[in-house]
mmCIF file of C-alpha atoms in Angstrom:
data_model
loop_
_atom_site.group_PDB
_atom_site.id
_atom_site.type_symbol
_atom_site.label_atom_id
_atom_site.label_comp_id
_atom_site.label_asym_id
_atom_site.label_seq_id
_atom_site.Cartn_x
_atom_site.Cartn_y
_atom_site.Cartn_z
ATOM 1 C CA UNK A 1 10.683 -16.940 3.329
ATOM 2 C CA UNK A 2 11.219 -13.374 2.166
ATOM 3 C CA UNK A 3 14.868 -12.427 2.455
ATOM 4 C CA UNK A 4 16.495 -9.021 2.712
ATOM 5 C CA UNK A 5 20.009 -8.618 1.396
ATOM 6 C CA UNK A 6 21.503 -5.977 3.649
ATOM 7 C CA UNK A 7 24.928 -5.089 2.309
ATOM 8 C CA UNK A 8 25.678 -2.315 4.818
ATOM 9 C CA UNK A 9 28.752 -4.190 6.011
ATOM 10 C CA UNK A 10 30.392 -3.463 2.653
ATOM 11 C CA UNK A 11 28.890 -0.073 1.949
ATOM 12 C CA UNK A 12 31.198 2.401 0.265
ATOM 13 C CA UNK A 13 29.609 5.360 2.028
ATOM 14 C CA UNK A 14 28.503 4.945 5.689
ATOM 15 C CA UNK A 15 25.119 6.459 6.479
ATOM 16 C CA UNK A 16 26.127 8.571 9.480
ATOM 17 C CA UNK A 17 27.976 11.076 7.312
ATOM 18 C CA UNK A 18 24.805 11.898 5.344
ATOM 19 C CA UNK A 19 22.954 13.196 8.383
ATOM 20 C CA UNK A 20 25.378 16.127 8.564
ATOM 21 C CA UNK A 21 24.753 17.304 4.989
ATOM 22 C CA UNK A 22 22.430 20.175 4.113
ATOM 23 C CA UNK A 23 19.244 19.550 2.088
ATOM 24 C CA UNK A 24 20.741 21.418 -0.871
ATOM 25 C CA UNK A 25 23.899 19.314 -0.862
ATOM 26 C CA UNK A 26 21.921 16.092 -0.535
ATOM 27 C CA UNK A 27 19.704 17.102 -3.424
ATOM 28 C CA UNK A 28 22.655 17.917 -5.672
ATOM 29 C CA UNK A 29 24.375 14.612 -4.878
ATOM 30 C CA UNK A 30 21.205 12.644 -5.640
ATOM 31 C CA UNK A 31 20.842 14.523 -8.929
ATOM 32 C CA UNK A 32 24.470 13.695 -9.727
ATOM 33 C CA UNK A 33 23.723 9.977 -9.335
ATOM 34 C CA UNK A 34 20.641 10.360 -11.532
ATOM 35 C CA UNK A 35 22.759 12.004 -14.231
ATOM 36 C CA UNK A 36 25.437 9.323 -13.908
ATOM 37 C CA UNK A 37 23.080 6.359 -14.122
ATOM 38 C CA UNK A 38 20.532 7.929 -16.465
ATOM 39 C CA UNK A 39 17.551 5.758 -17.427
ATOM 40 C CA UNK A 40 19.168 2.693 -15.834
ATOM 41 C CA UNK A 41 17.981 4.017 -12.448
ATOM 42 C CA UNK A 42 14.332 4.537 -11.507
ATOM 43 C CA UNK A 43 13.503 6.339 -8.290
ATOM 44 C CA UNK A 44 9.880 5.641 -7.342
ATOM 45 C CA UNK A 45 8.035 8.038 -5.055
ATOM 46 C CA UNK A 46 4.789 7.068 -3.356
ATOM 47 C CA UNK A 47 2.133 9.772 -3.032
ATOM 48 C CA UNK A 48 2.545 9.805 0.752
ATOM 49 C CA UNK A 49 6.247 10.679 0.671
ATOM 50 C CA UNK A 50 7.765 13.996 1.716
ATOM 51 C CA UNK A 51 7.698 16.677 -0.994
ATOM 52 C CA UNK A 52 11.491 16.797 -1.283
ATOM 53 C CA UNK A 53 11.590 13.048 -1.972
ATOM 54 C CA UNK A 54 8.706 13.111 -4.454
ATOM 55 C CA UNK A 55 10.397 15.948 -6.345
ATOM 56 C CA UNK A 56 13.458 13.764 -6.960
ATOM 57 C CA UNK A 57 11.515 10.681 -8.034
ATOM 58 C CA UNK A 58 11.131 9.650 -11.660
ATOM 59 C CA UNK A 59 7.642 8.227 -11.195
ATOM 60 C CA UNK A 60 4.951 9.055 -8.659
ATOM 61 C CA UNK A 61 1.884 7.025 -7.829
ATOM 62 C CA UNK A 62 0.343 4.467 -5.519
ATOM 63 C CA UNK A 63 2.139 1.281 -4.566
ATOM 64 C CA UNK A 64 0.943 -1.111 -7.274
ATOM 65 C CA UNK A 65 1.029 1.388 -10.131
ATOM 66 C CA UNK A 66 4.636 2.272 -9.350
ATOM 67 C CA UNK A 67 5.692 -1.387 -9.284
ATOM 68 C CA UNK A 68 3.898 -2.161 -12.538
ATOM 69 C CA UNK A 69 5.347 0.867 -14.348
ATOM 70 C CA UNK A 70 8.850 0.086 -13.174
ATOM 71 C CA UNK A 71 8.531 -3.564 -14.212
ATOM 72 C CA UNK A 72 7.566 -2.560 -17.745
ATOM 73 C CA UNK A 73 10.436 -0.096 -18.122
ATOM 74 C CA UNK A 74 12.908 -1.655 -20.553
ATOM 75 C CA UNK A 75 15.854 0.621 -19.724
ATOM 76 C CA UNK A 76 15.659 0.240 -15.932
ATOM 77 C CA UNK A 77 18.445 -1.751 -14.261
ATOM 78 C CA UNK A 78 17.934 -0.637 -10.652
ATOM 79 C CA UNK A 79 15.012 0.619 -8.574
ATOM 80 C CA UNK A 80 15.058 2.776 -5.466
ATOM 81 C CA UNK A 81 11.563 2.553 -3.980
ATOM 82 C CA UNK A 82 10.669 5.478 -1.749
ATOM 83 C CA UNK A 83 7.758 3.742 -0.093
ATOM 84 C CA UNK A 84 7.486 0.935 2.443
ATOM 85 C CA UNK A 85 8.614 -2.683 2.660
ATOM 86 C CA UNK A 86 5.661 -4.453 1.023
ATOM 87 C CA UNK A 87 5.869 -2.065 -1.951
ATOM 88 C CA UNK A 88 9.519 -2.932 -2.556
ATOM 89 C CA UNK A 89 8.599 -6.633 -2.358
ATOM 90 C CA UNK A 90 5.931 -6.215 -5.037
ATOM 91 C CA UNK A 91 8.359 -4.308 -7.245
ATOM 92 C CA UNK A 92 10.918 -7.113 -6.890
ATOM 93 C CA UNK A 93 8.322 -9.767 -7.783
ATOM 94 C CA UNK A 94 7.129 -7.924 -10.897
ATOM 95 C CA UNK A 95 10.450 -6.562 -12.128
ATOM 96 C CA UNK A 96 12.222 -9.915 -11.727
ATOM 97 C CA UNK A 97 9.528 -12.294 -12.912
ATOM 98 C CA UNK A 98 10.902 -15.203 -14.985
ATOM 99 C CA UNK A 99 10.232 -13.797 -18.458
ATOM 100 C CA UNK A 100 11.887 -10.498 -17.528
ATOM 101 C CA UNK A 101 14.918 -12.283 -16.111
ATOM 102 C CA UNK A 102 15.202 -14.348 -19.289
ATOM 103 C CA UNK A 103 15.142 -11.196 -21.431
ATOM 104 C CA UNK A 104 17.700 -9.264 -19.372
ATOM 105 C CA UNK A 105 19.853 -12.060 -18.042
ATOM 106 C CA UNK A 106 20.226 -10.229 -14.737
ATOM 107 C CA UNK A 107 18.184 -9.262 -11.686
ATOM 108 C CA UNK A 108 17.109 -5.708 -11.058
ATOM 109 C CA UNK A 109 17.981 -4.758 -7.474
ATOM 110 C CA UNK A 110 15.087 -3.110 -5.623
ATOM 111 C CA UNK A 111 16.326 -0.865 -2.826
ATOM 112 C CA UNK A 112 14.386 0.457 0.168
ATOM 113 C CA UNK A 113 16.312 3.473 1.528
ATOM 114 C CA UNK A 114 15.294 2.810 5.139
ATOM 115 C CA UNK A 115 14.577 -0.733 6.299
ATOM 116 C CA UNK A 116 12.408 0.623 9.115
ATOM 117 C CA UNK A 117 9.896 1.937 6.582
ATOM 118 C CA UNK A 118 7.202 -0.661 7.124
ATOM 119 C CA UNK A 119 3.413 -0.703 7.229
ATOM 120 C CA UNK A 120 1.469 -1.234 10.439
ATOM 121 C CA UNK A 121 -1.553 -2.521 8.505
ATOM 122 C CA UNK A 122 0.511 -5.089 6.619
ATOM 123 C CA UNK A 123 2.005 -6.216 9.935
ATOM 124 C CA UNK A 124 -1.475 -6.896 11.356
ATOM 125 C CA UNK A 125 -1.747 -10.081 9.294
ATOM 126 C CA UNK A 126 1.170 -12.490 9.645
ATOM 127 C CA UNK A 127 1.377 -15.602 7.494
ATOM 128 C CA UNK A 128 1.196 -17.965 10.480
ATOM 129 C CA UNK A 129 -1.955 -16.195 11.674
ATOM 130 C CA UNK A 130 -3.606 -16.468 8.258
ATOM 131 C CA UNK A 131 -2.663 -20.134 7.952
ATOM 132 C CA UNK A 132 -4.095 -20.774 11.422
ATOM 133 C CA UNK A 133 -7.289 -18.975 10.415
ATOM 134 C CA UNK A 134 -7.510 -21.116 7.272
ATOM 135 C CA UNK A 135 -7.074 -24.298 9.296
ATOM 136 C CA UNK A 136 -9.724 -23.273 11.843
ATOM 137 C CA UNK A 137 -12.178 -22.346 9.089
ATOM 138 C CA UNK A 138 -11.653 -25.752 7.461
ATOM 139 C CA UNK A 139 -13.060 -27.407 10.590
ATOM 140 C CA UNK A 140 -16.319 -25.446 10.340
ATOM 141 C CA UNK A 141 -17.013 -24.852 6.633
ATOM 142 C CA UNK A 142 -16.005 -26.287 3.278
ATOM 143 C CA UNK A 143 -12.672 -24.531 2.779
ATOM 144 C CA UNK A 144 -12.741 -25.213 -0.956
ATOM 145 C CA UNK A 145 -15.580 -22.677 -1.150
ATOM 146 C CA UNK A 146 -13.508 -19.914 0.493
ATOM 147 C CA UNK A 147 -11.524 -17.592 -1.776
ATOM 148 C CA UNK A 148 -8.773 -15.540 -0.110
ATOM 149 C CA UNK A 149 -8.305 -11.942 -1.241
ATOM 150 C CA UNK A 150 -5.457 -9.836 0.074
ATOM 151 C CA UNK A 151 -5.145 -6.094 -0.211
ATOM 152 C CA UNK A 152 -1.946 -5.120 -2.020
ATOM 153 C CA UNK A 153 -0.885 -3.529 1.301
ATOM 154 C CA UNK A 154 0.340 -6.888 2.573
ATOM 155 C CA UNK A 155 3.494 -8.957 2.653
ATOM 156 C CA UNK A 156 4.678 -11.113 -0.218
ATOM 157 C CA UNK A 157 3.933 -14.162 1.923
ATOM 158 C CA UNK A 158 0.231 -13.277 2.069
ATOM 159 C CA UNK A 159 0.110 -12.678 -1.674
ATOM 160 C CA UNK A 160 1.733 -16.086 -2.108
ATOM 161 C CA UNK A 161 -0.876 -17.635 0.206
ATOM 162 C CA UNK A 162 -3.612 -16.294 -2.068
ATOM 163 C CA UNK A 163 -1.769 -17.585 -5.111
ATOM 164 C CA UNK A 164 -1.622 -21.096 -3.650
ATOM 165 C CA UNK A 165 -5.272 -21.137 -2.571
ATOM 166 C CA UNK A 166 -7.014 -19.857 -5.678
ATOM 167 C CA UNK A 167 -7.219 -16.251 -4.523
ATOM 168 C CA UNK A 168 -6.119 -12.878 -5.762
ATOM 169 C CA UNK A 169 -4.761 -9.461 -4.793
ATOM 170 C CA UNK A 170 -6.718 -6.214 -4.943
ATOM 171 C CA UNK A 171 -6.058 -2.499 -4.749
ATOM 172 C CA UNK A 172 -8.381 0.110 -3.282
ATOM 173 C CA UNK A 173 -9.408 0.925 -6.866
ATOM 174 C CA UNK A 174 -10.493 -2.585 -7.848
ATOM 175 C CA UNK A 175 -11.552 -4.192 -4.562
ATOM 176 C CA UNK A 176 -15.149 -4.427 -5.782
ATOM 177 C CA UNK A 177 -14.106 -6.257 -8.944
ATOM 178 C CA UNK A 178 -11.899 -8.609 -6.924
ATOM 179 C CA UNK A 179 -14.729 -9.427 -4.492
ATOM 180 C CA UNK A 180 -17.158 -10.032 -7.351
ATOM 181 C CA UNK A 181 -14.621 -12.334 -8.995
ATOM 182 C CA UNK A 182 -14.028 -14.216 -5.757
ATOM 183 C CA UNK A 183 -17.739 -14.687 -5.042
ATOM 184 C CA UNK A 184 -18.252 -16.013 -8.555
ATOM 185 C CA UNK A 185 -15.791 -18.778 -7.681
ATOM 186 C CA UNK A 186 -16.764 -19.540 -4.095
ATOM 187 C CA UNK A 187 -19.453 -18.990 -1.479
ATOM 188 C CA UNK A 188 -17.227 -16.981 0.829
ATOM 189 C CA UNK A 189 -14.276 -14.619 0.829
ATOM 190 C CA UNK A 190 -11.538 -14.275 3.427
ATOM 191 C CA UNK A 191 -10.430 -10.638 3.064
ATOM 192 C CA UNK A 192 -7.270 -9.295 4.712
ATOM 193 C CA UNK A 193 -5.634 -7.297 6.154
ATOM 194 C CA UNK A 194 -7.842 -4.143 6.054
ATOM 195 C CA UNK A 195 -11.319 -4.685 7.465
ATOM 196 C CA UNK A 196 -12.562 -1.217 6.438
ATOM 197 C CA UNK A 197 -11.777 -1.567 2.725
ATOM 198 C CA UNK A 198 -13.418 -5.001 2.750
ATOM 199 C CA UNK A 199 -16.495 -3.823 4.651
ATOM 200 C CA UNK A 200 -17.028 -0.634 2.646
ATOM 201 C CA UNK A 201 -16.635 -2.497 -0.631
ATOM 202 C CA UNK A 202 -18.944 -5.358 0.342
ATOM 203 C CA UNK A 203 -21.629 -2.980 1.623
ATOM 204 C CA UNK A 204 -21.586 -1.168 -1.705
ATOM 205 C CA UNK A 205 -22.178 -4.536 -3.360
ATOM 206 C CA UNK A 206 -25.256 -5.156 -1.200
ATOM 207 C CA UNK A 207 -23.744 -7.628 1.240
ATOM 208 C CA UNK A 208 -25.283 -7.036 4.714
ATOM 209 C CA UNK A 209 -23.178 -6.320 7.786
ATOM 210 C CA UNK A 210 -24.388 -9.472 9.519
ATOM 211 C CA UNK A 211 -22.758 -11.500 6.749
ATOM 212 C CA UNK A 212 -19.360 -9.889 7.439
ATOM 213 C CA UNK A 213 -17.895 -11.119 10.730
ATOM 214 C CA UNK A 214 -14.489 -9.824 11.803
ATOM 215 C CA UNK A 215 -11.723 -12.344 12.438
ATOM 216 C CA UNK A 216 -9.513 -11.405 15.390
ATOM 217 C CA UNK A 217 -6.222 -13.331 15.022
ATOM 218 C CA UNK A 218 -5.596 -12.999 18.769
ATOM 219 C CA UNK A 219 -8.900 -14.578 19.812
ATOM 220 C CA UNK A 220 -8.665 -18.140 21.058
ATOM 221 C CA UNK A 221 -11.185 -19.761 18.714
ATOM 222 C CA UNK A 222 -12.673 -18.894 15.310
ATOM 223 C CA UNK A 223 -11.370 -15.342 15.489
ATOM 224 C CA UNK A 224 -13.796 -14.593 18.325
ATOM 225 C CA UNK A 225 -16.843 -15.791 16.356
ATOM 226 C CA UNK A 226 -19.347 -18.575 16.867
ATOM 227 C CA UNK A 227 -19.593 -21.496 14.495
ATOM 228 C CA UNK A 228 -23.026 -20.281 13.412
ATOM 229 C CA UNK A 229 -21.653 -16.816 12.573
ATOM 230 C CA UNK A 230 -18.944 -18.298 10.368
ATOM 231 C CA UNK A 231 -21.433 -20.586 8.632
ATOM 232 C CA UNK A 232 -23.601 -17.568 7.745
ATOM 233 C CA UNK A 233 -20.665 -15.438 6.584
ATOM 234 C CA UNK A 234 -20.196 -14.215 3.040
ATOM 235 C CA UNK A 235 -17.104 -12.056 3.616
ATOM 236 C CA UNK A 236 -14.857 -12.781 6.588
ATOM 237 C CA UNK A 237 -12.965 -9.600 7.428
ATOM 238 C CA UNK A 238 -9.571 -9.518 9.085
ATOM 239 C CA UNK A 239 -9.180 -7.276 12.148
ATOM 240 C CA UNK A 240 -6.701 -4.876 10.562
ATOM 241 C CA UNK A 241 -6.698 -1.198 9.671
ATOM 242 C CA UNK A 242 -4.623 1.730 8.448
ATOM 243 C CA UNK A 243 -3.466 3.843 11.386
ATOM 244 C CA UNK A 244 -3.660 6.996 9.227
ATOM 245 C CA UNK A 245 -7.202 6.519 7.945
ATOM 246 C CA UNK A 246 -8.411 5.290 11.337
ATOM 247 C CA UNK A 247 -7.990 8.860 12.620
ATOM 248 C CA UNK A 248 -10.894 10.292 10.614
ATOM 249 C CA UNK A 249 -14.186 10.342 12.514
ATOM 250 C CA UNK A 250 -17.843 11.068 11.653
ATOM 251 C CA UNK A 251 -17.774 14.189 13.828
ATOM 252 C CA UNK A 252 -14.977 15.593 11.647
ATOM 253 C CA UNK A 253 -17.320 15.380 8.665
ATOM 254 C CA UNK A 254 -20.094 17.010 10.689
ATOM 255 C CA UNK A 255 -17.793 19.883 11.646
ATOM 256 C CA UNK A 256 -16.924 20.743 8.053
ATOM 257 C CA UNK A 257 -20.548 20.407 6.924
ATOM 258 C CA UNK A 258 -21.630 22.855 9.625
ATOM 259 C CA UNK A 259 -18.830 25.400 9.183
ATOM 260 C CA UNK A 260 -18.077 25.351 5.457
ATOM 261 C CA UNK A 261 -21.308 25.517 3.432
ATOM 262 C CA UNK A 262 -21.088 23.667 0.125
ATOM 263 C CA UNK A 263 -17.957 21.730 1.052
ATOM 264 C CA UNK A 264 -17.444 18.244 -0.385
ATOM 265 C CA UNK A 265 -16.063 15.401 1.690
ATOM 266 C CA UNK A 266 -13.545 13.215 -0.129
ATOM 267 C CA UNK A 267 -12.188 10.125 1.657
ATOM 268 C CA UNK A 268 -10.242 6.933 1.102
ATOM 269 C CA UNK A 269 -12.112 3.587 1.480
ATOM 270 C CA UNK A 270 -9.687 2.603 4.250
ATOM 271 C CA UNK A 271 -11.675 4.996 6.456
ATOM 272 C CA UNK A 272 -14.291 3.521 8.810
ATOM 273 C CA UNK A 273 -17.799 2.835 7.543
ATOM 274 C CA UNK A 274 -19.366 5.740 9.460
ATOM 275 C CA UNK A 275 -17.044 8.228 7.719
ATOM 276 C CA UNK A 276 -17.476 6.701 4.278
ATOM 277 C CA UNK A 277 -21.272 6.836 4.633
ATOM 278 C CA UNK A 278 -21.115 10.596 5.222
ATOM 279 C CA UNK A 279 -18.707 11.357 2.362
ATOM 280 C CA UNK A 280 -19.543 12.769 -1.070
ATOM 281 C CA UNK A 281 -16.734 10.955 -2.875
ATOM 282 C CA UNK A 282 -14.954 7.757 -1.812
ATOM 283 C CA UNK A 283 -11.997 6.406 -3.708
ATOM 284 C CA UNK A 284 -8.415 5.313 -4.033
ATOM 285 C CA UNK A 285 -5.493 7.708 -3.921
ATOM 286 C CA UNK A 286 -5.663 8.013 -7.687
ATOM 287 C CA UNK A 287 -9.377 8.784 -7.599
ATOM 288 C CA UNK A 288 -8.840 11.411 -4.894
ATOM 289 C CA UNK A 289 -6.235 13.169 -7.038
ATOM 290 C CA UNK A 290 -8.417 13.026 -10.162
ATOM 291 C CA UNK A 291 -11.453 14.358 -8.287
ATOM 292 C CA UNK A 292 -9.522 17.453 -7.250
ATOM 293 C CA UNK A 293 -7.881 17.908 -10.644
ATOM 294 C CA UNK A 294 -11.218 17.722 -12.461
ATOM 295 C CA UNK A 295 -13.186 19.939 -10.067
ATOM 296 C CA UNK A 296 -14.010 23.525 -11.091
ATOM 297 C CA UNK A 297 -12.278 26.484 -9.409
ATOM 298 C CA UNK A 298 -13.801 27.435 -6.087
ATOM 299 C CA UNK A 299 -14.661 23.881 -5.083
ATOM 300 C CA UNK A 300 -14.275 23.247 -1.361
ATOM 301 C CA UNK A 301 -12.860 19.917 -0.215
ATOM 302 C CA UNK A 302 -12.232 18.289 3.152
ATOM 303 C CA UNK A 303 -10.028 15.298 2.340
ATOM 304 C CA UNK A 304 -9.573 12.218 4.509
ATOM 305 C CA UNK A 305 -6.271 10.659 3.521
ATOM 306 C CA UNK A 306 -2.553 11.024 4.301
ATOM 307 C CA UNK A 307 -1.440 14.544 5.214
ATOM 308 C CA UNK A 308 1.435 14.903 2.737
ATOM 309 C CA UNK A 309 -0.838 14.132 -0.188
ATOM 310 C CA UNK A 310 -3.510 16.555 1.036
ATOM 311 C CA UNK A 311 -0.961 19.339 1.488
ATOM 312 C CA UNK A 312 0.486 18.659 -1.959
ATOM 313 C CA UNK A 313 -2.972 18.898 -3.528
ATOM 314 C CA UNK A 314 -3.600 22.123 -1.636
ATOM 315 C CA UNK A 315 -0.369 23.623 -2.939
ATOM 316 C CA UNK A 316 -0.970 22.428 -6.491
ATOM 317 C CA UNK A 317 -4.568 23.671 -6.657
ATOM 318 C CA UNK A 318 -4.752 27.152 -5.116
ATOM 319 C CA UNK A 319 -7.917 27.747 -7.143
ATOM 320 C CA UNK A 320 -9.731 25.384 -4.756
ATOM 321 C CA UNK A 321 -10.213 25.353 -0.982
ATOM 322 C CA UNK A 322 -8.652 22.195 0.398
ATOM 323 C CA UNK A 323 -8.661 21.126 4.042
ATOM 324 C CA UNK A 324 -7.362 18.128 5.942
ATOM 325 C CA UNK A 325 -10.386 16.320 7.360
ATOM 326 C CA UNK A 326 -8.957 15.607 10.825
ATOM 327 C CA UNK A 327 -8.155 18.306 13.421
ATOM 328 C CA UNK A 328 -4.919 16.542 14.359
ATOM 329 C CA UNK A 329 -1.769 16.023 12.319
ATOM 330 C CA UNK A 330 -1.797 12.503 10.916
ATOM 331 C CA UNK A 331 0.766 11.244 8.461
ATOM 332 C CA UNK A 332 2.199 7.876 7.512
ATOM 333 C CA UNK A 333 5.048 7.870 10.029
ATOM 334 C CA UNK A 334 6.823 4.859 8.504
ATOM 335 C CA UNK A 335 6.700 6.375 5.007
ATOM 336 C CA UNK A 336 8.104 9.561 6.549
ATOM 337 C CA UNK A 337 11.250 7.680 7.581
ATOM 338 C CA UNK A 338 12.553 7.957 4.035
ATOM 339 C CA UNK A 339 14.270 11.319 3.822
ATOM 340 C CA UNK A 340 16.998 12.920 1.714
ATOM 341 C CA UNK A 341 19.885 11.471 3.790
ATOM 342 C CA UNK A 342 18.575 7.911 3.328
ATOM 343 C CA UNK A 343 17.829 8.466 -0.355
ATOM 344 C CA UNK A 344 21.272 9.956 -1.017
ATOM 345 C CA UNK A 345 22.994 7.166 0.935
ATOM 346 C CA UNK A 346 21.129 4.507 -1.032
ATOM 347 C CA UNK A 347 21.734 6.216 -4.392
ATOM 348 C CA UNK A 348 25.478 6.787 -3.944
ATOM 349 C CA UNK A 349 26.124 3.266 -2.693
ATOM 350 C CA UNK A 350 24.192 1.896 -5.649
ATOM 351 C CA UNK A 351 26.245 3.990 -8.068
ATOM 352 C CA UNK A 352 29.440 2.796 -6.345
ATOM 353 C CA UNK A 353 28.487 -0.847 -6.871
ATOM 354 C CA UNK A 354 27.786 -1.609 -3.206
ATOM 355 C CA UNK A 355 23.979 -1.430 -3.013
ATOM 356 C CA UNK A 356 22.426 -1.342 0.454
ATOM 357 C CA UNK A 357 19.009 -2.526 1.652
ATOM 358 C CA UNK A 358 18.244 -4.658 -1.385
ATOM 359 C CA UNK A 359 14.840 -6.312 -1.035
ATOM 360 C CA UNK A 360 14.615 -9.761 -2.544
ATOM 361 C CA UNK A 361 11.671 -12.116 -2.295
ATOM 362 C CA UNK A 362 12.702 -15.775 -2.360
ATOM 363 C CA UNK A 363 11.854 -17.661 -5.545
ATOM 364 C CA UNK A 364 9.128 -19.915 -4.102
ATOM 365 C CA UNK A 365 7.261 -17.028 -2.475
ATOM 366 C CA UNK A 366 7.666 -14.839 -5.557
ATOM 367 C CA UNK A 367 6.296 -17.569 -7.818
ATOM 368 C CA UNK A 368 3.087 -18.030 -5.822
ATOM 369 C CA UNK A 369 2.646 -14.300 -5.209
ATOM 370 C CA UNK A 370 2.990 -13.626 -8.926
ATOM 371 C CA UNK A 371 0.100 -16.020 -9.582
ATOM 372 C CA UNK A 372 -2.164 -13.921 -7.350
ATOM 373 C CA UNK A 373 -0.940 -10.651 -8.864
ATOM 374 C CA UNK A 374 -1.512 -11.927 -12.393
ATOM 375 C CA UNK A 375 -5.049 -12.965 -11.458
ATOM 376 C CA UNK A 376 -5.649 -9.383 -10.396
ATOM 377 C CA UNK A 377 -4.364 -8.117 -13.741
ATOM 378 C CA UNK A 378 -6.865 -10.360 -15.512
ATOM 379 C CA UNK A 379 -9.805 -8.797 -13.656
ATOM 380 C CA UNK A 380 -11.931 -6.433 -15.712
ATOM 381 C CA UNK A 381 -12.401 -2.901 -14.501
ATOM 382 C CA UNK A 382 -9.017 -2.573 -12.876
#
């Protein structure tokens, strides 16, 4: 199982005291730790983090890119991941893979400043549910012809499941390549945990909706599907979703089309099919950022992704008109849990030699998960 080494019982600096500090004092104390530890410390900031946290991070990006960059950093001896739990797991797997451990002779601790920073989508697919699904499918179809593909937004246990069963991991940027790879090796794909990314990607590849049943892990039999439906399936989608991207609706697109002539709609593929079909540009977080950066001045955008990223793009590109696609405030609430008090607490305890909230994936899980991650790296077009 995945273990978490929580060393709060021997922390040098208790967390409660940090909540009373001003933002300026917290910032200066974090910078002091960065100066003290130098390149031995990497603070990773996901695109969806608060601005004040991103500004103090050494690297910014999406979940997989941050983990991969940190793992390849030769000077790094500790990672503070300002993201969510599954991201810290991936960083631990990559940074502490066997060849890296042999080179360094020591583990790199990966720290998550707030243990409550999770991911609702990742939690929608538990390993026992996926194993039960696999067993039920084996009664109906030839399971050797099913290739599991997990979105990187999933637990280490699900990545390990894919590693053991001939599958792979994908990101929102290479989901199409991963599905093509999987279907070249088997007749069917079990895709989890995000149904929308799987559906939007498969539709773009020409796979019809009727060949994409949704597996409900809480249904009594076959995920709520008939035997005939499963037998006709090409991609079996898990009933999971991102709570942030679920907010965007087709009528939001219609509103901006009607009220802002010439506006372009830019959305993440975790959005529902009906929104993606109405958009001008669909892509990963990285693609969204590049689209705005490369657009000429005066371009109008309505962007369907996490609020902090949209606001940051708006601030960075005043030469363009940038709007949040939904009429309601919608941010990644679990990502938002990581603030300056938690970051400062984690950094100062690390510098004092009493690291808190160290995420460690057990060796067996890490080994199988690494197999799936390495398969993804081998895919062309990533």
